[in-house]
Amino acid sequence: MQLYLMQHGLALDKQDDPERPLSPAGIDQVRESSGGIRHLRLSFDLIAASPKRRAQQTAALVAEAVRYPYSDILTTEALLPQADPEEVLAQLENEADDSRILLVGHLPLLEALTTRLLGGGHVAFEQAGLCLLERTDPAAPACLRYLLTADHLSRFSAKTS
C-alpha cells in the first residue's frame, strides 16, 4: 500500500474566519503542489480528508489536478488534528494491498501517524507538501519513500508550464 500524506495548505487565522478555510496564498500553494503531483503522474485509488474546510479544499484541488472525482473524496473524522492514528489504520484495513491512498489532514495527527507507521522517528510536515510511505506488511514498519515540500512540488509544476 502506498500512503501519501498531505497537510492542508496555508489557512486563514481563526480571528479572520473561525472555519479557517485556505487563504488566497494557501489556494495558490496547493494549486502549485497539485501541479507537481500531476507532473509526477500520480494517481490515487482513494482520497480521504478531514471534515475541516481547509483539508476539504486541499483535497478538492488535488483531486481536480489528478482528475479524481470530487464526489468520491472520503470525509473522515479519523483525519482530524487530535484523532488517534489507530483510527486511520483501522479504516485502511479494508483497502487493497496495492492501493494508492492520499490522506489530507492536520498536525499533530499526520506526524503521529507517520511515527506510528515508521515504528519511531519524526517526520516534519510542511503545508501542502507530500509524504509517501510504503506499507507492504501491516505488522512491519512502513518505508519512507520521499518527503516533498510545497516548494519541491511547485518546481515540478513549473516544468509543466
Coordinates of C-alpha atoms in Angstrom, one line a residue, residues 5-140:
L5 CA 0.1 12.1 3.4
M6 CA -0.5 15.8 2.9
Q7 CA -1.1 18.6 5.4
H8 CA -3.6 21.2 4.2
G9 CA -2.4 24.4 2.7
L10 CA -2.0 27.8 4.4
A11 CA -5.2 28.7 6.1
L12 CA -6.7 32.0 7.4
D13 CA -6.3 32.8 11.0
K14 CA -9.2 31.9 13.4
Q15 CA -9.7 35.6 14.0
D16 CA -10.3 36.2 10.3
D17 CA -12.6 33.3 9.8
P18 CA -13.5 30.7 12.5
E19 CA -13.8 28.0 9.9
R20 CA -10.2 28.6 8.8
P21 CA -10.5 28.0 5.1
L22 CA -7.5 28.2 2.8
S23 CA -6.1 31.7 2.4
P24 CA -5.6 33.1 -1.1
A25 CA -1.9 32.2 -0.7
G26 CA -2.9 28.7 0.5
I27 CA -5.0 28.2 -2.5
D28 CA -2.1 29.2 -4.8
Q29 CA 0.2 27.0 -2.7
V30 CA -2.0 23.9 -3.1
R31 CA -2.6 24.6 -6.8
E32 CA 1.2 24.6 -7.3
S33 CA 1.7 21.5 -5.3
S34 CA -1.2 19.8 -7.2
G35 CA 0.5 20.8 -10.5
G36 CA 3.6 19.0 -9.2
I37 CA 1.6 15.9 -8.3
R38 CA 0.1 15.9 -11.8
H39 CA 3.6 16.3 -13.3
L40 CA 4.7 13.3 -11.3
R41 CA 1.8 11.4 -12.9
L42 CA 0.5 10.3 -9.5
S43 CA -3.0 8.8 -9.3
F44 CA -5.0 7.7 -6.3
D45 CA -7.4 4.9 -5.6
L46 CA -8.7 6.8 -2.7
I47 CA -8.5 10.4 -1.5
A48 CA -9.6 10.9 2.2
A49 CA -9.8 14.2 4.0
S50 CA -10.6 15.6 7.4
P51 CA -14.0 17.3 7.6
K52 CA -12.3 20.7 8.3
R53 CA -12.8 23.1 5.4
R54 CA -9.1 23.7 4.7
A55 CA -8.5 20.0 4.3
Q56 CA -11.6 19.6 2.1
Q57 CA -10.4 22.4 -0.1
T58 CA -6.9 20.9 -0.3
A59 CA -8.2 17.5 -1.2
A60 CA -10.5 19.1 -3.9
L61 CA -7.7 20.9 -5.5
V62 CA -5.5 17.8 -5.7
A63 CA -8.5 15.8 -6.9
E64 CA -9.0 18.3 -9.7
A65 CA -5.4 18.2 -10.7
V66 CA -5.3 14.4 -11.0
R67 CA -8.9 14.0 -12.3
Y68 CA -10.2 12.2 -9.3
P69 CA -14.0 12.7 -8.8
Y70 CA -14.8 15.2 -6.1
S71 CA -17.8 13.1 -5.1
D72 CA -15.5 10.2 -4.3
I73 CA -13.5 12.1 -1.7
L74 CA -14.0 10.3 1.6
T75 CA -14.6 12.7 4.5
T76 CA -13.4 11.1 7.8
E77 CA -13.1 12.4 11.4
A78 CA -10.2 9.9 11.7
L79 CA -8.1 12.7 10.0
L80 CA -8.9 15.5 12.5
P81 CA -5.9 17.1 14.2
Q82 CA -6.3 15.3 17.6
A83 CA -7.5 11.9 16.2
D84 CA -5.8 8.7 17.1
P85 CA -3.6 7.2 14.4
E86 CA -5.1 3.8 15.1
E87 CA -8.5 5.1 13.8
V88 CA -6.8 5.9 10.4
L89 CA -5.2 2.4 10.3
A90 CA -8.5 0.7 11.2
Q91 CA -10.1 2.5 8.2
L92 CA -7.2 1.4 5.9
E93 CA -7.6 -2.3 6.8
N94 CA -10.2 -2.9 4.1
E95 CA -8.1 -1.3 1.4
A96 CA -6.3 -3.5 -1.2
D97 CA -2.6 -4.1 -0.6
D98 CA -1.7 -2.3 -3.9
S99 CA -3.8 0.8 -3.1
R100 CA -2.5 4.3 -3.6
I101 CA -4.2 6.4 -0.9
L102 CA -3.9 10.2 -0.3
L103 CA -4.7 11.3 3.2
V104 CA -5.3 15.0 3.7
G105 CA -5.2 16.2 7.3
H106 CA -3.6 18.2 10.0
L107 CA -0.9 18.3 12.6
P108 CA -0.3 16.7 15.1
L109 CA -2.2 13.7 13.6
L110 CA -0.1 13.3 10.4
E111 CA 3.2 13.4 12.4
A112 CA 1.8 10.8 14.9
L113 CA 0.5 8.6 12.1
T114 CA 3.9 8.7 10.4
T115 CA 5.8 7.9 13.6
R116 CA 3.4 5.0 14.2
L117 CA 3.8 3.6 10.7
L118 CA 7.6 4.0 10.7
G119 CA 8.0 2.5 14.1
G120 CA 9.5 5.6 15.5
G121 CA 11.4 8.7 14.4
H122 CA 9.9 12.0 13.4
V123 CA 8.9 13.5 10.0
A124 CA 8.5 17.2 9.8
F125 CA 5.5 18.1 7.6
E126 CA 5.1 21.3 5.7
Q127 CA 1.8 22.7 4.5
A128 CA 0.9 21.4 1.0
G129 CA 3.9 19.1 1.0
L130 CA 3.7 15.4 0.2
C131 CA 5.0 12.4 2.1
L132 CA 5.0 8.8 0.6
L133 CA 5.1 5.8 2.9
E134 CA 5.1 2.3 1.5
R135 CA 3.5 -0.3 3.7
T136 CA 4.0 -3.9 2.5
D137 CA 3.2 -5.7 5.7
P138 CA 0.9 -4.3 8.4
A139 CA 2.9 -6.0 11.1
A140 CA 6.2 -4.4 9.9

